[in-house]
Amino acid sequence: MVFPLSSVMARLEMLYTSDHASVVSMNLFVALLCACIVIGHLLEEHRWMNESITALVIGLCTGVVILLISGGKSSHLLVFSEDLFFIYLLPPIIFNAGFQVKKKQFFRNFITIMLFGAVGTLISCGIISLGVTQFFKRLDIGSFDIGDYLAIGAIFSATDSVCTLQVLNQDETPLLYSLVFGEGVVNDATSVVLFNAIQSFDLTHLNPRIALQFIGNFFYLFLASTFLGVFTGLLSAYVIKKLYFGRHSTDREVALMMLMAYLSYMLAELFYLSGILTVFFCGIVMSHYTWHNVTESSRVTTKHAFATLSFVAEIFIFLYVGMDALDIEKWRFVGDSPGTSIAASSILLGLVLVGRAAFVFSLSFLSNLAKKSPNDKINFKQQVTIWWAGLMRGAVSMALAYNQFTRSGHTQLRTNAIMITSTITVVLFSTVVFGLLTKPLIWFLLPQTKHVTSMAFSDPSAPKSVTTPLLETRQDSDGDFGGHDVPRPTSLRMLLSTPSHTVHRYWRKFDDAFMRPVFGGRGFVPFVPGSPTERSTHQWQ
């Protein structure tokens, strides 16, 4: 009886120690998150360092301290897991991006955004894959098959335009802000879809049939993911509109919106689709229909709740990446050949520069050919800004690299270790160096004007109540599409540049006639007992 009892006590002690270590780790992470928020607030006026760079630097400094305390054994508290990233941290970020997106400007530039985000990602992936195929064979890295090369192309095609978006002024450069924001989200989704398509096929014996299946699978993932997100968003709008949760508790409305948004992401993962695309379009549909079906207090709550969750998740990711960057296990594998790791990182960084330039300037030229209005064309300075905005690599690239080259967050082979350390180097260098140079570059290319256009006005019925001329203009306001007179072009040139019947106009007519009566939306006022609406109704009876 003594031996089993002592064994049980030893196991309980180990379990207690493990639980206590987890508590210590989470306490330190929460404290570091608070530090990132405070320091980011203090740097708000200067904006030379945004929250992403601040979190990375704090994570690196914390990793150095832990490395010294542990005697060089470890530099992180938690092992980086792509499951943690994709299942818990990424959904609120992407959903909030769709929920807060300026829909009019996004869909007005939808073709250009899709060119940059989808076609451009494919071009960048192809150039990076071809480049690493040629250069990595000359380095003593290891053996890769064609699937690995294509996966590397998809990994380093995923952009992170947070730094540029925090510097760009959406009131002064609405077109540029919309293109950078929309392209960033579509780019991430395309990279993940492309990566999943690469992993699902055996590309070692490539033939025309396999190539056609690969292309078909890619478009299937893209379209099916989008449809699932739209369906889930419409379902949430219909349920909330019909059941009037606000008459009993606004908490139910908020909880249902949050859970339905997360459910859309998990359904996509369940059916092996792209959760990024699904939750992004679910956010767009929810902001157009569901958000207007809830009570006023629920609107305020959901707007700030989604933004807060996204903000904390972003800081957590970059803090996590910064601490994991100094993981001694990965660097020990490349310690005997640091030159190889540096050469691989330099090649990847150079290919990222070339791959992005190849599609930004060429696709901008094609986009400008199709636009008649000079204001809608992308000039050279804006093209340089778009090119620079996508040079930074972030957490998506890290997560995909861990998925491809590690097992449960641990590096087993020298080849994989070189790829992980190279990815970390590219992410840190591009985020910190390119991020710090973003503000002076934009100041140089796009001088700030001293006044904001007089066409801007606040849109209190949108999820994000800010002054946004990119959402509302005199010619393209909601009132104009509601049936009021629209100025008609008086010449053929004006007809080409400002068509009287646009796709957006036909969509608004269809939306008002068929969609909003079923799913609600702007103008729908939920009937809540005890509300000012009900009291005013009884007063007039």
XYZ file of C-alpha atoms in Angstrom:
541
model
C 0.000 0.000 0.000
C 2.937 2.341 0.593
C 4.283 2.276 -2.981
C 0.970 2.978 -4.737
C 0.206 5.763 -2.257
C 3.593 7.402 -2.740
C 3.193 7.106 -6.517
C -0.213 8.764 -6.360
C 1.165 11.553 -4.174
C 4.040 12.115 -6.598
C 1.646 12.358 -9.525
C -0.594 14.773 -7.633
C 2.437 16.910 -6.820
C 3.482 16.939 -10.479
C -0.058 17.861 -11.515
C -0.162 20.651 -8.953
C 3.199 21.943 -10.144
C 2.013 21.867 -13.760
C -1.204 23.706 -12.908
C 0.720 26.279 -10.884
C 3.119 26.827 -13.780
C 0.165 27.432 -16.090
C -1.266 29.966 -13.646
C 2.102 31.733 -13.491
C 2.311 31.775 -17.293
C -1.164 33.229 -17.710
C -0.517 35.856 -15.025
C 2.609 36.962 -16.852
C 0.799 37.041 -20.193
C -2.051 39.149 -18.795
C 0.445 41.531 -17.193
C 2.317 41.833 -20.499
C -0.942 42.497 -22.363
C -1.689 45.318 -19.934
C 1.826 46.667 -20.481
C 1.339 46.609 -24.261
C -1.915 48.567 -23.952
C -0.397 51.168 -21.607
C 2.752 51.646 -23.696
C 0.693 51.737 -26.902
C -1.429 54.498 -25.343
C 1.666 56.490 -24.402
C 2.968 56.172 -27.977
C -0.391 57.066 -29.528
C 0.556 60.643 -30.403
C 3.799 59.700 -32.142
C 2.638 56.496 -33.876
C 6.162 55.554 -34.839
C 5.488 52.269 -33.093
C 2.049 50.704 -33.319
C 0.633 47.999 -31.065
C 2.026 45.216 -33.265
C 5.624 46.443 -33.032
C 5.212 47.255 -29.331
C 3.955 43.744 -28.567
C 6.763 42.158 -30.601
C 9.448 44.177 -28.815
C 7.972 43.468 -25.380
C 7.719 39.784 -26.268
C 11.365 39.724 -27.367
C 12.513 41.474 -24.189
C 10.472 39.077 -22.051
C 11.953 36.126 -23.944
C 15.478 37.392 -23.225
C 14.697 37.712 -19.502
C 13.207 34.205 -19.335
C 16.167 32.869 -21.293
C 18.574 34.360 -18.743
C 16.563 33.175 -15.751
C 16.298 29.621 -17.084
C 20.005 29.462 -17.818
C 19.531 29.266 -21.583
C 17.069 26.381 -21.477
C 13.867 28.138 -22.535
C 12.647 31.541 -23.651
C 8.889 31.071 -23.775
C 6.074 30.183 -21.417
C 3.826 28.429 -23.919
C 4.599 26.408 -27.028
C 3.319 28.116 -30.180
C 0.377 26.157 -31.523
C -1.309 26.840 -34.836
C -4.498 25.368 -33.346
C -4.526 28.058 -30.653
C -3.985 30.684 -33.329
C -6.524 29.468 -35.891
C -9.280 28.357 -33.485
C -9.224 31.015 -30.762
C -7.226 34.104 -31.789
C -7.814 34.568 -35.522
C -11.677 34.388 -35.655
C -12.380 37.584 -33.649
C -9.801 39.526 -35.698
C -11.193 38.527 -39.090
C -14.827 38.801 -37.998
C -14.311 42.325 -36.682
C -12.624 43.239 -39.962
C -15.753 42.161 -41.846
C -18.094 43.663 -39.255
C -16.422 47.097 -39.387
C -15.668 47.110 -43.128
C -16.892 50.092 -45.114
C -19.182 48.112 -47.363
C -19.849 50.718 -50.028
C -16.202 51.479 -50.678
C -15.284 47.801 -50.356
C -17.788 46.646 -52.972
C -17.232 49.700 -55.167
C -13.594 48.593 -55.475
C -14.437 44.894 -55.254
C -12.868 43.964 -58.606
C -9.585 45.724 -57.796
C -9.530 44.262 -54.281
C -10.082 40.757 -55.631
C -7.367 41.319 -58.245
C -4.864 42.285 -55.567
C -6.079 39.878 -52.870
C -6.726 36.741 -54.942
C -4.928 36.993 -58.301
C -2.036 38.926 -56.765
C -1.586 36.316 -54.047
C -1.407 33.573 -56.671
C 1.203 35.548 -58.643
C 3.246 36.227 -55.511
C 3.012 32.572 -54.466
C 4.205 31.440 -57.902
C 7.199 33.817 -57.931
C 8.253 32.906 -54.370
C 7.867 29.180 -55.086
C 9.943 29.412 -58.269
C 12.554 31.508 -56.483
C 13.051 29.149 -53.553
C 13.155 26.211 -55.986
C 16.131 27.792 -57.742
C 18.008 29.280 -54.777
C 17.420 26.719 -52.007
C 18.959 23.964 -54.114
C 22.273 25.823 -53.893
C 22.110 26.032 -50.103
C 22.737 23.194 -47.697
C 19.224 23.221 -46.279
C 17.818 19.820 -47.083
C 15.493 18.129 -49.501
C 12.127 19.641 -50.410
C 9.492 18.317 -52.765
C 7.256 20.432 -54.991
C 4.566 20.517 -52.311
C 7.019 22.073 -49.828
C 8.070 24.737 -52.331
C 4.452 25.632 -53.091
C 3.681 25.697 -49.361
C 6.579 28.121 -48.813
C 5.109 30.333 -51.532
C 1.706 30.321 -49.822
C 3.268 30.964 -46.391
C 5.174 34.068 -47.487
C 2.321 35.402 -49.615
C 0.232 36.138 -46.496
C 0.519 39.861 -45.724
C 0.025 41.873 -42.556
C -0.976 45.451 -43.380
C -1.799 46.508 -39.796
C 1.098 48.984 -39.648
C 0.061 50.771 -42.827
C -3.634 50.891 -41.938
C -2.839 52.538 -38.607
C -0.967 55.316 -40.415
C -3.259 55.846 -43.420
C -6.040 58.410 -42.999
C -9.278 56.929 -44.275
C -10.845 60.401 -44.553
C -8.090 61.791 -46.785
C -7.258 58.646 -48.801
C -10.487 56.596 -48.906
C -9.582 54.702 -52.086
C -6.134 53.739 -50.833
C -7.392 52.763 -47.376
C -10.120 50.582 -48.881
C -7.691 48.841 -51.249
C -5.092 48.146 -48.553
C -7.684 46.941 -46.041
C -9.688 44.791 -48.449
C -6.624 43.322 -50.110
C -5.142 42.412 -46.722
C -8.173 40.386 -45.633
C -8.711 38.677 -49.006
C -4.975 37.987 -49.211
C -4.929 36.181 -45.862
C -7.965 34.120 -46.834
C -6.493 33.260 -50.235
C -3.165 32.253 -48.692
C -4.843 29.914 -46.204
C -7.142 28.431 -48.874
C -4.166 27.937 -51.181
C -2.131 26.374 -48.368
C -4.952 23.960 -47.508
C -5.364 23.047 -51.177
C -1.642 22.318 -51.441
C -1.718 20.091 -48.380
C -4.722 18.114 -49.628
C -3.016 17.013 -52.862
C -0.007 14.817 -53.580
C 1.924 17.104 -55.913
C 5.025 14.929 -56.232
C 3.669 13.501 -59.496
C 2.110 16.527 -61.114
C 0.054 16.045 -64.282
C -2.738 17.962 -66.065
C -5.485 16.061 -64.245
C -3.980 16.796 -60.825
C -3.505 20.454 -61.818
C -7.160 20.791 -62.847
C -8.309 19.107 -59.643
C -6.104 21.450 -57.637
C -7.558 24.539 -59.360
C -11.096 23.218 -58.968
C -10.535 22.489 -55.279
C -9.177 25.996 -54.763
C -12.245 27.673 -56.279
C -14.550 25.271 -54.439
C -12.995 26.218 -51.101
C -13.208 29.905 -51.974
C -16.860 29.908 -53.091
C -18.169 27.404 -50.540
C -16.546 29.305 -47.670
C -18.079 32.572 -48.843
C -21.541 31.007 -49.204
C -21.374 29.469 -45.716
C -20.482 32.832 -44.180
C -23.347 34.594 -45.973
C -25.801 31.838 -44.999
C -24.837 31.957 -41.309
C -25.100 35.735 -41.231
C -28.552 35.692 -42.840
C -29.690 32.953 -40.458
C -28.677 35.033 -37.438
C -30.485 38.069 -38.868
C -33.684 36.086 -39.488
C -33.709 34.457 -36.040
C -33.085 37.709 -34.153
C -35.636 39.614 -36.256
C -38.385 37.026 -35.751
C -37.888 36.192 -32.065
C -37.310 39.709 -30.626
C -34.847 38.663 -27.938
C -34.611 42.260 -26.754
C -38.082 42.138 -25.193
C -36.672 39.940 -22.421
C -32.925 40.530 -22.348
C -30.444 42.278 -24.580
C -27.818 39.860 -23.290
C -29.392 37.124 -25.399
C -29.046 39.248 -28.524
C -25.368 39.948 -27.892
C -24.627 36.328 -26.949
C -26.415 34.961 -30.021
C -24.550 37.293 -32.381
C -21.174 36.337 -30.900
C -21.933 32.618 -30.862
C -23.333 32.588 -34.408
C -20.235 34.396 -35.651
C -17.964 31.843 -33.994
C -20.196 29.006 -35.180
C -19.689 30.095 -38.794
C -15.928 29.783 -38.363
C -16.109 26.389 -36.679
C -18.545 25.064 -39.304
C -16.044 26.034 -41.985
C -13.307 24.175 -40.142
C -15.640 21.198 -39.673
C -16.274 20.957 -43.413
C -12.597 21.629 -44.285
C -13.346 25.072 -45.735
C -11.658 28.433 -45.145
C -12.761 29.783 -41.778
C -11.199 33.170 -42.584
C -13.394 33.746 -45.632
C -16.467 32.377 -43.874
C -16.230 34.521 -40.757
C -15.261 37.611 -42.805
C -18.370 37.483 -44.984
C -20.444 36.506 -41.961
C -19.272 39.754 -40.362
C -20.237 41.751 -43.463
C -23.742 40.224 -43.560
C -24.241 40.656 -39.807
C -23.291 44.329 -39.976
C -25.733 44.845 -42.866
C -28.720 42.956 -41.425
C -28.343 41.467 -37.935
C -26.822 44.524 -36.284
C -29.832 46.653 -37.249
C -32.303 44.079 -35.855
C -31.131 44.355 -32.251
C -31.868 47.053 -29.690
C -29.801 50.213 -29.419
C -27.982 49.034 -26.296
C -27.081 45.760 -28.021
C -25.702 47.694 -30.998
C -23.355 49.677 -28.792
C -22.349 46.571 -26.860
C -21.618 44.404 -29.903
C -19.692 47.150 -31.689
C -17.305 47.606 -28.763
C -17.222 43.924 -27.781
C -16.096 42.762 -31.233
C -13.526 45.548 -31.491
C -12.136 44.783 -28.030
C -11.838 41.044 -28.671
C -10.050 41.732 -31.951
C -7.698 44.232 -30.319
C -6.707 41.888 -27.485
C -6.266 38.927 -29.858
C -3.927 40.934 -32.112
C -1.756 42.011 -29.179
C -1.702 38.463 -27.802
C -0.563 37.046 -31.148
C 2.346 39.437 -31.622
C 3.380 39.091 -27.988
C 3.268 35.323 -28.411
C 5.351 35.475 -31.605
C 7.903 37.772 -29.981
C 8.426 35.427 -27.024
C 8.574 32.332 -29.211
C 11.116 33.912 -31.562
C 13.934 33.172 -29.093
C 12.992 29.532 -28.535
C 16.390 27.933 -27.979
C 15.252 24.552 -29.340
C 14.859 25.866 -32.879
C 18.013 27.970 -32.891
C 20.141 25.115 -31.550
C 19.564 23.198 -34.794
C 20.928 26.051 -36.927
C 23.710 27.039 -34.530
C 26.333 25.109 -36.490
C 25.480 26.897 -39.757
C 24.169 30.415 -39.041
C 25.186 31.543 -42.520
C 22.697 29.149 -44.091
C 19.846 30.503 -41.990
C 20.804 34.103 -42.783
C 21.043 33.309 -46.503
C 17.637 31.600 -46.480
C 16.054 34.552 -44.662
C 17.619 37.037 -47.095
C 16.403 35.052 -50.116
C 12.884 34.840 -48.734
C 12.820 38.551 -47.932
C 14.062 39.432 -51.411
C 11.473 37.176 -53.040
C 8.739 38.790 -50.956
C 9.809 42.206 -52.289
C 9.960 41.020 -55.900
C 6.791 38.921 -55.758
C 4.688 41.759 -54.396
C 6.084 44.325 -56.824
C 5.381 41.960 -59.739
C 1.629 41.971 -59.208
C 0.972 45.374 -57.585
C 2.266 47.468 -60.464
C 1.022 45.176 -63.249
C -2.466 44.701 -61.791
C -2.709 48.424 -60.993
C -2.005 49.128 -64.666
C -4.782 46.745 -65.718
C -7.158 48.194 -63.147
C -6.496 51.731 -64.360
C -7.285 50.724 -67.934
C -10.801 49.752 -66.891
C -11.460 52.996 -64.989
C -12.563 56.154 -66.735
C -12.567 58.604 -63.841
C -9.106 59.957 -62.900
C -10.116 59.990 -59.230
C -10.675 56.228 -59.299
C -7.304 55.432 -60.857
C -4.353 54.340 -58.753
C -1.421 56.701 -59.272
C 2.215 55.684 -58.935
C 2.628 56.966 -55.365
C -0.430 55.028 -54.277
C 0.934 51.922 -56.001
C 4.187 52.258 -54.054
C 2.177 52.596 -50.828
C 0.132 49.473 -51.643
C 3.344 47.608 -52.461
C 4.881 48.663 -49.154
C 1.715 47.891 -47.176
C 1.931 44.204 -48.030
C 5.631 43.674 -47.371
C 5.115 42.982 -43.673
C 4.584 39.371 -42.669
C 2.759 38.458 -39.491
C 1.053 35.791 -37.475
C -0.648 34.071 -40.428
C 2.736 33.313 -41.985
C 3.993 32.069 -38.611
C 0.998 29.792 -38.105
C 1.224 28.303 -41.598
C 4.981 27.743 -41.209
C 4.447 25.928 -37.908
C 1.727 23.846 -39.511
C 4.044 22.797 -42.346
C 7.384 22.401 -40.589
C 6.682 21.375 -36.974
C 4.900 18.720 -35.015
C 2.885 19.966 -32.038
C 4.922 23.162 -31.972
C 8.288 21.352 -31.768
C 10.973 21.253 -34.452
C 12.355 17.784 -35.118
C 14.656 18.215 -38.133
C 17.389 20.667 -39.106
C 15.633 21.473 -42.386
C 12.418 22.341 -40.584
C 14.314 24.342 -37.972
C 15.943 26.461 -40.680
C 12.555 27.204 -42.231
C 10.995 28.122 -38.871
C 13.889 30.386 -37.864
C 13.886 31.963 -41.332
C 10.155 32.645 -41.035
C 10.666 34.198 -37.604
C 13.485 36.378 -38.959
C 11.402 37.585 -41.909
C 8.404 38.325 -39.664
C 10.460 40.237 -37.097
C 12.505 42.172 -39.665
C 9.566 43.080 -41.890
C 7.278 44.055 -39.013
C 9.791 46.105 -37.052
C 11.958 47.644 -39.803
C 9.307 48.087 -42.498
C 6.745 49.035 -39.854
C 8.940 51.801 -38.432
C 9.586 53.156 -41.941
C 5.903 53.123 -42.889
C 4.993 56.504 -41.408
C 7.870 58.523 -42.935
C 7.294 56.819 -46.290
C 3.595 57.715 -46.325
C 4.400 61.252 -45.179
C 6.791 61.542 -48.121
C 4.499 59.997 -50.730
C 1.128 61.245 -49.484
C 1.472 64.635 -47.759
C -1.274 65.177 -45.215
C -3.813 67.814 -46.147
C -4.912 70.349 -43.561
C -8.597 69.906 -44.150
C -10.978 67.033 -44.606
C -13.276 66.985 -47.558
C -16.596 68.671 -46.948
C -18.454 65.655 -48.305
C -17.707 63.680 -45.172
C -20.371 63.246 -42.566
C -21.105 60.885 -39.742
C -23.171 57.794 -40.346
C -24.722 56.951 -36.953
C -26.488 53.862 -38.273
C -23.282 52.089 -39.304
C -21.556 49.660 -36.907
C -18.586 51.997 -36.611
C -19.788 55.543 -36.102
C -16.903 57.554 -37.478
C -16.651 60.270 -40.089
C -16.177 58.337 -43.306
C -16.456 59.977 -46.703
C -15.595 56.629 -48.269
C -18.934 55.292 -47.092
C -21.181 58.159 -48.003
C -20.960 60.563 -50.909
C -23.569 62.858 -52.314
C -23.998 60.711 -55.403
C -23.960 57.335 -53.699
C -25.795 57.768 -50.416
C -28.475 55.514 -49.090
C -31.088 58.109 -49.804
C -30.180 58.231 -53.465
C -30.678 54.516 -53.847
C -33.903 54.590 -51.933
C -35.780 56.013 -54.890
C -34.773 59.681 -55.025
C -33.662 61.294 -58.228
C -30.124 60.566 -59.266
C -28.314 63.071 -61.499
C -28.160 61.597 -64.991
C -25.084 61.854 -67.211
C -25.506 64.320 -70.063
C -22.820 62.986 -72.391
C -21.281 59.716 -73.507
C -18.051 60.467 -71.604
C -20.004 61.127 -68.405
C -22.013 57.954 -68.997
C -18.824 55.894 -69.167
C -17.344 57.484 -66.047
C -20.609 57.722 -64.045
C -23.135 55.139 -65.274
C -26.728 55.851 -64.300
C -27.479 52.190 -63.527
C -24.685 50.605 -61.541
C -24.479 47.113 -60.097
C -24.720 48.660 -56.643
C -27.954 50.428 -57.618
C -29.564 47.181 -58.831
C -28.397 45.418 -55.677
C -29.971 48.090 -53.479
C -33.265 47.746 -55.325
C -33.171 43.962 -54.859
C -32.135 44.392 -51.228
C -34.994 46.784 -50.452
C -37.578 44.705 -52.292
C -36.711 41.159 -51.183
C -33.923 40.907 -48.597
C -34.758 43.528 -45.982
C -38.431 42.536 -45.592
C -37.235 39.038 -44.649
C -33.936 39.640 -42.851
C -34.394 43.171 -41.534
C -31.572 45.668 -41.715
C -31.333 49.438 -41.742
C -34.676 50.997 -40.903
C -35.918 47.975 -38.936
C -36.883 48.946 -35.364
C -37.384 46.017 -32.961
C -40.539 46.309 -30.882
C -39.397 46.149 -27.267
C -41.969 46.460 -24.437
C -41.157 49.419 -22.228
C -38.989 51.089 -24.850
C -39.394 54.759 -25.901
C -40.845 53.490 -29.187
C -43.633 51.632 -27.407
C -44.410 54.539 -25.049
C -44.667 56.950 -27.967
C -46.947 54.482 -29.760
C -49.326 54.247 -26.790
C -49.262 58.016 -26.439
C -50.647 58.481 -29.949
C -53.312 55.783 -29.643
